[in-house]
Coordinates of C-alpha atoms and ligand atoms in Angstrom, one line a residue:
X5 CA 5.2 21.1 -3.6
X6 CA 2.1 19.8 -5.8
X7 CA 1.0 22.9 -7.7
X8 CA -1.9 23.6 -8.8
X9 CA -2.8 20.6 -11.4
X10 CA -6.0 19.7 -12.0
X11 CA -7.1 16.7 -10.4
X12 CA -10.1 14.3 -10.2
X13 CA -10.9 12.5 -7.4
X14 CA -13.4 9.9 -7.8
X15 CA -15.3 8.4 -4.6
X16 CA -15.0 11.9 -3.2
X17 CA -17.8 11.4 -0.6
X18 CA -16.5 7.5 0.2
X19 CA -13.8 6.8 3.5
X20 CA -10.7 6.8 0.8
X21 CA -11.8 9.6 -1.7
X22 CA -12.4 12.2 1.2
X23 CA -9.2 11.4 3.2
X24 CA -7.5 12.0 -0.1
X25 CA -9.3 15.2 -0.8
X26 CA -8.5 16.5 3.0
X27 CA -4.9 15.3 1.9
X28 CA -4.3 17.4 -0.7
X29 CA -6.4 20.6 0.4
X30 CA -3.8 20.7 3.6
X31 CA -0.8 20.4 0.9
X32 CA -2.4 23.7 -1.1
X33 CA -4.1 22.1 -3.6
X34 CA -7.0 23.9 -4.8
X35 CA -7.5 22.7 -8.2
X36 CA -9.9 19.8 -7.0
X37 CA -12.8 18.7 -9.0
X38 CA -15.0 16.3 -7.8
X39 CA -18.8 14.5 -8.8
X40 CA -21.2 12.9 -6.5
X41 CA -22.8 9.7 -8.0
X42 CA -25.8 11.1 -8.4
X43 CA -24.5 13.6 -10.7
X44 CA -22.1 10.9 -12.3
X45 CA -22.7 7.5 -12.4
X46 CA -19.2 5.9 -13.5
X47 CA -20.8 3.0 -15.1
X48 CA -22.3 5.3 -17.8
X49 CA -19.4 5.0 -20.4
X50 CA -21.1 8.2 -22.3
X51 CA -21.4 10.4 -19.2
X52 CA -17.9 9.6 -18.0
X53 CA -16.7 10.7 -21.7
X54 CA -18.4 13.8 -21.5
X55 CA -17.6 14.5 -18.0
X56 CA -13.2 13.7 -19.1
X57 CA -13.8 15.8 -22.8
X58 CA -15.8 18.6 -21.1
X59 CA -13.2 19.1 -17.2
X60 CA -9.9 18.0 -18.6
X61 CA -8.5 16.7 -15.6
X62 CA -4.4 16.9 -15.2
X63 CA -4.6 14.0 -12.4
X64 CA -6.7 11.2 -11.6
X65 CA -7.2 9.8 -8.2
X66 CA -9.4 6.4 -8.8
X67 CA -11.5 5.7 -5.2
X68 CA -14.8 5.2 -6.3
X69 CA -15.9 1.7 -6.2
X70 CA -18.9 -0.9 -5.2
X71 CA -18.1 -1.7 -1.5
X72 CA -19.0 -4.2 0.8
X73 CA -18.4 -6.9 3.5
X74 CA -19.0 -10.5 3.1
X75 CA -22.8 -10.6 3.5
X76 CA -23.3 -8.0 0.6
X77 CA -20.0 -9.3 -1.8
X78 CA -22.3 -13.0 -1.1
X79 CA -25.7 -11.5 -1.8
X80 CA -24.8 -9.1 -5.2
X81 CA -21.7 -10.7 -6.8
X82 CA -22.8 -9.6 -10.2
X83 CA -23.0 -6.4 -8.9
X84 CA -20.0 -6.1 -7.3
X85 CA -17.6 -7.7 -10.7
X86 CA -19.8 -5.6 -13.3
X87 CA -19.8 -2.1 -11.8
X88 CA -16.0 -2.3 -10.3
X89 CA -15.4 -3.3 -14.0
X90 CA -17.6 -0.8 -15.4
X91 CA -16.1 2.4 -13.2
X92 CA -12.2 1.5 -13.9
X93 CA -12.6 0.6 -17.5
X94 CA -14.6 3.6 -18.4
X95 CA -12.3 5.8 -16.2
X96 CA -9.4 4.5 -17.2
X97 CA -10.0 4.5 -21.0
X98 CA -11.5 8.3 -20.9
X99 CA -8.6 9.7 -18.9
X100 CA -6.3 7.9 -21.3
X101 CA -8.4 9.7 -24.7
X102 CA -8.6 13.2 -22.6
X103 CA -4.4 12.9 -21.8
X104 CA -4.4 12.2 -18.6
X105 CA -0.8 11.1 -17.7
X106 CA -1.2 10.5 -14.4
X107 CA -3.7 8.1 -12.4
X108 CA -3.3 6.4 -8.9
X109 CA -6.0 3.5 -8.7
X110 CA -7.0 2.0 -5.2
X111 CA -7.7 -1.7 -5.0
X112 CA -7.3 -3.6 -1.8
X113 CA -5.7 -6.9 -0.1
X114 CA -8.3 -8.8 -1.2
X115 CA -6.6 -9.4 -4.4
X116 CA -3.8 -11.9 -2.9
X117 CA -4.2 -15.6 -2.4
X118 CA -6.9 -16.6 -0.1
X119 CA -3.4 -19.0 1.6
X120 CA -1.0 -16.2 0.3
X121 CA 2.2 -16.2 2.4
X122 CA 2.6 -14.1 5.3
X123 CA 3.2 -11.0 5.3
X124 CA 1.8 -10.5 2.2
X125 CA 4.2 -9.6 -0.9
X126 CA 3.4 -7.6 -4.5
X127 CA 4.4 -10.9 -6.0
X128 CA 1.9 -13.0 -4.5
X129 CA -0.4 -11.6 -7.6
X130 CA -1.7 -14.3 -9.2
X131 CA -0.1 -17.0 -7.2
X132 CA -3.1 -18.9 -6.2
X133 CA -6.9 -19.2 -5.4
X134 CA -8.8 -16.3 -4.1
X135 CA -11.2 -16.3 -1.5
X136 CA -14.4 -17.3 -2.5
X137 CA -16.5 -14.7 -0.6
X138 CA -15.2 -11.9 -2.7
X139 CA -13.3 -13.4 -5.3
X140 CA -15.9 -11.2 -8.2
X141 CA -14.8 -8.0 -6.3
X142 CA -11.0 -8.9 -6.1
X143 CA -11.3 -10.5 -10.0
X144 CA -12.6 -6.5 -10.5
X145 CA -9.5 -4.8 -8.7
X146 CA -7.0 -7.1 -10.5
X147 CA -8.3 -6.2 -13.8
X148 CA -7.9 -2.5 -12.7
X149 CA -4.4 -2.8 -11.9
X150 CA -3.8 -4.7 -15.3
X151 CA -6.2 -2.1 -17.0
X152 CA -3.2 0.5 -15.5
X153 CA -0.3 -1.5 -16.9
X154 CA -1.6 -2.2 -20.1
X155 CA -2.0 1.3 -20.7
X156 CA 1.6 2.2 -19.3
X157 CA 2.9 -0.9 -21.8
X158 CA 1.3 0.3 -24.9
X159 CA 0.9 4.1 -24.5
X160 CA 3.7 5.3 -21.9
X161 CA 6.4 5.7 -24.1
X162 CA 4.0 7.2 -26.9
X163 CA 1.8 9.2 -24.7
X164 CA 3.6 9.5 -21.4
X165 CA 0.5 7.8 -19.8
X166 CA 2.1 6.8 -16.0
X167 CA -1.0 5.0 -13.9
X168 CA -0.5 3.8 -10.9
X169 CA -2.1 1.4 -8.2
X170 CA -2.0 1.1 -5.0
X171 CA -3.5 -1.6 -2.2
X172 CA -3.9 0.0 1.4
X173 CA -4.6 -2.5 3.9
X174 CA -7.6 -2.3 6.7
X175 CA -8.3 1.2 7.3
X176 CA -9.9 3.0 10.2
X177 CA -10.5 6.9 11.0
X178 CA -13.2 9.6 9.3
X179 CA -15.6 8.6 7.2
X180 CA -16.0 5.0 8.8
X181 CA -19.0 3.1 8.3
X182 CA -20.0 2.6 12.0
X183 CA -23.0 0.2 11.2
X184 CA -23.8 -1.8 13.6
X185 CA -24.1 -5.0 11.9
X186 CA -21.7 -4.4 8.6
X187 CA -18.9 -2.9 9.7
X188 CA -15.0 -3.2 10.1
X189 CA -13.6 -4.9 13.1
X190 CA -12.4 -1.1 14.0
X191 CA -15.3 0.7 13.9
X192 CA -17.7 -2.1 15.0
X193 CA -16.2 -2.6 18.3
X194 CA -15.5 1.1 19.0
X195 CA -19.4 1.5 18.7
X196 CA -19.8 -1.5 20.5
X197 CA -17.6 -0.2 23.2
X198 CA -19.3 3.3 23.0
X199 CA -22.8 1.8 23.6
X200 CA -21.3 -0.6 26.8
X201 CA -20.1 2.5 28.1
X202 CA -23.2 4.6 28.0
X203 CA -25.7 1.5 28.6
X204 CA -23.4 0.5 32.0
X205 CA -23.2 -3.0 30.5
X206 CA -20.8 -5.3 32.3
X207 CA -19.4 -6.9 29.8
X208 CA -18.8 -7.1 26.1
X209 CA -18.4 -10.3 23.7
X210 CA -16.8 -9.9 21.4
X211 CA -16.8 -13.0 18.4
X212 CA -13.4 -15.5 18.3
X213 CA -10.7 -16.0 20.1
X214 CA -9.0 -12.6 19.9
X215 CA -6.1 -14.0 18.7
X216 CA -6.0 -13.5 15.3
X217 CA -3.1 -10.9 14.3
X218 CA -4.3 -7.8 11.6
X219 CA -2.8 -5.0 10.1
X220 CA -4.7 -1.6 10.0
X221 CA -3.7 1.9 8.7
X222 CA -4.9 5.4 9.8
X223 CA -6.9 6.9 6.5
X224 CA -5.2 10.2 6.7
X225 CA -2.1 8.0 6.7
X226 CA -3.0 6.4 3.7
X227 CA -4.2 9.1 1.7
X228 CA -0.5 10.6 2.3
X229 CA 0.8 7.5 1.0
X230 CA -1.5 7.7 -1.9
X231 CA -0.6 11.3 -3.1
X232 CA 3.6 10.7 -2.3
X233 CA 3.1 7.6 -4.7
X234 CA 1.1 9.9 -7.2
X235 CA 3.8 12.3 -7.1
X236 CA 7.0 10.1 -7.0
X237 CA 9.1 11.1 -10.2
X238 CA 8.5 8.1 -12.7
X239 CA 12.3 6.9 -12.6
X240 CA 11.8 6.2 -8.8
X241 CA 8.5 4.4 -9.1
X242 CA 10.2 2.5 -12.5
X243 CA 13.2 1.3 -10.4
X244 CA 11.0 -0.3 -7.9
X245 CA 8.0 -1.8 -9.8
X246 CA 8.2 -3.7 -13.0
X247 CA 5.5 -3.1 -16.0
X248 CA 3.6 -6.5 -15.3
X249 CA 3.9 -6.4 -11.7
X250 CA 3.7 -2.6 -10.9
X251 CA 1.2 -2.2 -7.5
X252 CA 1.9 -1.3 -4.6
X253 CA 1.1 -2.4 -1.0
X254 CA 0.1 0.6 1.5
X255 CA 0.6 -0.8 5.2
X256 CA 1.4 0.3 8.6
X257 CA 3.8 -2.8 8.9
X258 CA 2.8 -4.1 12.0
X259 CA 0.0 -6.3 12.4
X260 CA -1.8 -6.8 16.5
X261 CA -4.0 -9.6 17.7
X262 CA -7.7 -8.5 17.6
X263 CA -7.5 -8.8 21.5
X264 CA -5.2 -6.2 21.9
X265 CA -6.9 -3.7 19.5
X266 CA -10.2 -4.8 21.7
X267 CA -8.4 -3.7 25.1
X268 CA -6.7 0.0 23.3
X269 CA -10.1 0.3 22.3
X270 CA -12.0 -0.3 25.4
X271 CA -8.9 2.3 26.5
X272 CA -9.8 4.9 24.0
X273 CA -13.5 5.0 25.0
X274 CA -13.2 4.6 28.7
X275 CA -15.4 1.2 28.9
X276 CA -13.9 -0.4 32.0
X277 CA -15.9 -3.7 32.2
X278 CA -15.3 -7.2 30.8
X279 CA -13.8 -8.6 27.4
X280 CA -15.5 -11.8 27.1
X281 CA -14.5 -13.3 23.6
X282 CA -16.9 -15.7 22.1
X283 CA -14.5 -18.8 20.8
X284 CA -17.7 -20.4 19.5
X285 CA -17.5 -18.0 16.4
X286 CA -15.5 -18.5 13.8
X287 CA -11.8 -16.9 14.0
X288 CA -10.5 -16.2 10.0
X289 CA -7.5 -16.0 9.0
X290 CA -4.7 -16.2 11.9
X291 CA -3.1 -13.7 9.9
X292 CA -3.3 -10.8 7.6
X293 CA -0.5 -8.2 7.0
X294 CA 1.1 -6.4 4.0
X295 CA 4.1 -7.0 3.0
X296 CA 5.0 -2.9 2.7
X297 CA 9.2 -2.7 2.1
X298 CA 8.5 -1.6 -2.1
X299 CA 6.6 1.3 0.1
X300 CA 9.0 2.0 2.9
X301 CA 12.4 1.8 -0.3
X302 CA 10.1 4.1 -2.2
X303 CA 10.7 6.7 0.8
X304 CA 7.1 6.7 2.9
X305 CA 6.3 5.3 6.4
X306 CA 3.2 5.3 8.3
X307 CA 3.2 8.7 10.3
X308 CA 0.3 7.8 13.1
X309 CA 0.5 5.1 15.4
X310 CA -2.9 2.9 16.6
X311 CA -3.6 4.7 19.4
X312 CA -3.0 7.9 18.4
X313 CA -5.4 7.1 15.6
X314 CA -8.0 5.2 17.6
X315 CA -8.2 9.0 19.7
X316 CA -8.9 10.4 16.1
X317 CA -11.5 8.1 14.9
X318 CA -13.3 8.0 18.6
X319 CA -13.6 12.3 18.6
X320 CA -14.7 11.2 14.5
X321 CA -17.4 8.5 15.9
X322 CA -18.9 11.4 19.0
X323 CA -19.4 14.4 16.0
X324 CA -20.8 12.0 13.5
X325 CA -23.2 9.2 15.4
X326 CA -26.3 10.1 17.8
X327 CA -26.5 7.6 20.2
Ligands
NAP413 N1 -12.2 1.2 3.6 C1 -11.2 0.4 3.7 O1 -10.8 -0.2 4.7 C2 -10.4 0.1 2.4 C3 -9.2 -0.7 2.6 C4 -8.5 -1.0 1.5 C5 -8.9 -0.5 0.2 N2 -10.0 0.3 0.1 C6 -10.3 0.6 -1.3 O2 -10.6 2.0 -1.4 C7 -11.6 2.3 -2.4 C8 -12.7 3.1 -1.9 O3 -13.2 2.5 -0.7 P1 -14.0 3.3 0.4 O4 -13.8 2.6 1.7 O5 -13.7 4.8 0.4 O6 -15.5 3.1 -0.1 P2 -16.8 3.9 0.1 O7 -16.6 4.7 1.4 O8 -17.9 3.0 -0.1 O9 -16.7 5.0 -1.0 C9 -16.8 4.6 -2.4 C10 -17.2 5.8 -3.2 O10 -17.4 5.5 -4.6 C11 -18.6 6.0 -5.0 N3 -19.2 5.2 -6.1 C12 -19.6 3.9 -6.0 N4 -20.1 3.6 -7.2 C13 -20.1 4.6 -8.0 C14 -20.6 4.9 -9.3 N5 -21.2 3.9 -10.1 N6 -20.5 6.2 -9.8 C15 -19.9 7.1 -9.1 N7 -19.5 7.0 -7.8 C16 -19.6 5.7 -7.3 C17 -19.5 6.1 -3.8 O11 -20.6 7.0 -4.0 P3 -22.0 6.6 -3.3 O12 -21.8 6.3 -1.9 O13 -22.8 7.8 -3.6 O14 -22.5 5.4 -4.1 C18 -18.6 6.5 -2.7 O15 -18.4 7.9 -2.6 C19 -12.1 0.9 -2.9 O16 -11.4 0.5 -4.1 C20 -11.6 0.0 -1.8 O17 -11.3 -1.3 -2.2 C21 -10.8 0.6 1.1

C-alpha cells in the first residue's frame, strides 16, 4: 500500500511519465501533482525553485527529459547535453532544499558502452566508449545518476535523502510516438504494418537482415517496476546497489530477433502478405539486452509478455492515429 504521499511526476504528458501516472492512480494514489512544460519549463532553475518551495512534493518521479532518435541527438547535441543537464540538476538540487527524501530518476541503456558486454550489466558503467550518435544525451543521464548518488553520499545519513535511478530498456505500448519516419522499431513497423493492411500492399520491407536480437518492455510494465523500486524499504535497495554504483536496469529479460517481432506483429495487425527484409541497410548492433538479475533479486519480474503487449499497443495505435 502507497498511501497518500505527495508525489511529483515530471514528463507527465511523455510515454514514461503517463504510464507512471496510470500506475499509481490504479494503486490509489491520489495525491498526484503534475506540470505541463508549458507551465514549467525545468530548465528555468528559478521556476523549478518556486514550483518545489511553493507544492512540497513528498516523492519525486524524474521522466521528463529532451528525447530523440539518432537523426535529432545528430542534428541538436547541445540541446540534448544542456537541457538533460539543466532538468536533473535543477530538479534534483530543489527536491534536495524542499526535503524531498525520495526520487526515482529514469535514464536509459544508452548509457553503457557502445561494445559493452552482452547482456548488459550495472557494472558496465563507465567501462568504455559510448556511442557517438548520442554520446551528449547518455553523458546527460550518467550525470543524473551520479547527481543521485552524490546526494545519497553527502546528505543521506544527515537528511535521509534516498534517490534512486533506474534504466528501462526499449519500450513499447500507450503514448508511443507512431511517426512515421522517427520512431521505434515497435511502433514504426506496427504502423507500417497497419497502413499494408489497409492499402492491400503485397509486401512490406522492412530495413536489415532481421536478425538482430533486442530487448523490449511493456510501459505499463515498466512503470510497475519504477514505483516497486521507489517503494522498496532502503535496506533492500542498500543490500543490492552500492553508493557509487547504485542504478538499476529495468528489462523484460529476453531479447527476440527483429524478424520475429516483425512476423508477431504482422500477427497482431492481421497483415498477411510478404516480409521482405532489405539486407542492403545497415543492421546495428547484433545485440542489445539488459542485464536485469539486481531487478529480478530485488523481487520484480516483467508481468506482460510481447504479444500480449503488442494486442495492447495495436487497440492504443486504432484510438489514437487517423489513418
Ligand atoms: N521511450 C522509451 O523507449 C524509453 C526507454 C528507456 C528510457 N526512457 C527514458 O524515459 C524518460 C522519458 O522518456 P519518454 O519516452 O517518456 O519521453 P517523452 O515521451 O518525450 O516525454 C518526455 C516528457 O518530458 C517533458 N519535458 C521535456 N523537456 C522539458 C522541460 N524543459 N520542462 C518540462 N518538461 C519537459 C516533455 O514535455 P513536452 O513534450 O511538452 O516537451 C514530455 O512530457 C527519458 O529519460 C528516457 O531516456 C524512455
Amino acid at each position: 500500500m502507497i498511501g497518500q504521499a505527495k508525489i511529483y511526476v515530471a514528463g507527465h504528458r511523455g510515454m514514461v511519465g503517463s504510464a507512471i501516472c496510470r500506475t499509481l492512480q490504479a494503486q490509489g494514489q491520489g495525491n498526484i501533482i503534475t506540470r505541463t512544460h508549458a507551465e514549467l519549463d525545468l530548465t528555468n532553475q528559478a521556476a523549478v525553485q518556486t514550483f518545489f518551495a511553493q507544492e512540497k512534493p513528498e516523492q519525486v518521479y524524474l521522466a521528463a527529459a529532451k528525447v530523440g532518435g539518432i537523426h535529432a541527438n545528430n542534428t541538436y547535441p547541445a540541446d540534448f547535453i544542456y537541457q538533460n543537464l539543466m532538468i536533473q540538476a535543477n530538479v534534483i538540487e530543489a527536491a534536495f532544499q524542499n526535503g524531498v527524501k525520495k526520487l526515482l530518476f529514469l535514464g536509459s541503456s544508452c548509457i553503457y558502452p557502445r561494445l559493452a558486454e552482452q547482456p548488459m550489466r550495472e557494472d558496465a558503467l563507465l567501462s568504455g566508449t559510448l556511442e557517438p550518435t548520442n554520446e551528449p544525451y547518455a553523458i546527460a543521464k550518467i550525470a543524473g545518476i551520479k547527481l543521485c548518488e552524490s546526494y545519497n553520499r553527502q546528505y543521506g545519513q544527515s537528511h535521509g535523502v534516498d534517490y534512486r535511478s533506474v534504466m528501462p530498456t526499449n519500450l513499447y505500448g500507450p503514448g508511443d510516438n507512431y511517426h512515421p519516419e522517427n520512431s521505434h522499431v515497435i511502433p514504426a513497423l506496427i504502423r507500417r504494418f497497419h497502413e499494408a493492411k489497409v492499402n492491400g500492399a503485397p509486401s512490406v520491407a522492412i530495413w536489415g537482415s532481421g536478425t538482430p536480437k533486442r530487448e523490449f518492455l511493456y510501459v505499463d510494465d515498466m512503470a510497475a517496476a519504477c514505483v516497486h523500486v521507489m517503494n522498496l524499504p532502503k535496506p533492500t535497495y542498500d543490500q543490492h546497489t552500492s553508493p557509487m554504483l547504485s542504478h538499476i536496469n529495468l528489462g523484460s529479460g529476453s531479447d527476440l530477433a527483429i524478424a520475429e517481432v516483425a512476423q508477431k506483429i504482422a500477427q497482431t495487425v492481421g497483415y498477411t502478405g510478404q516480409i521482405e527484409f532489405d539486407t542492403s541497410k545497415p543492421d546495428g548492433a547484433p545485440r542489445k539486452l539488459m542485464e536485469s538479475s539486481r531487478l529480478n533479486a530485488l523481487g520484480w519480474q516483467a508481468k506482460v509478455d510481447l504479444q500480449h503487449g503488442l494486442t495492447k499497443a495495436y487497440a492504443n495505435f486504432l484510438s489514437q492515429v487517423e489513418i
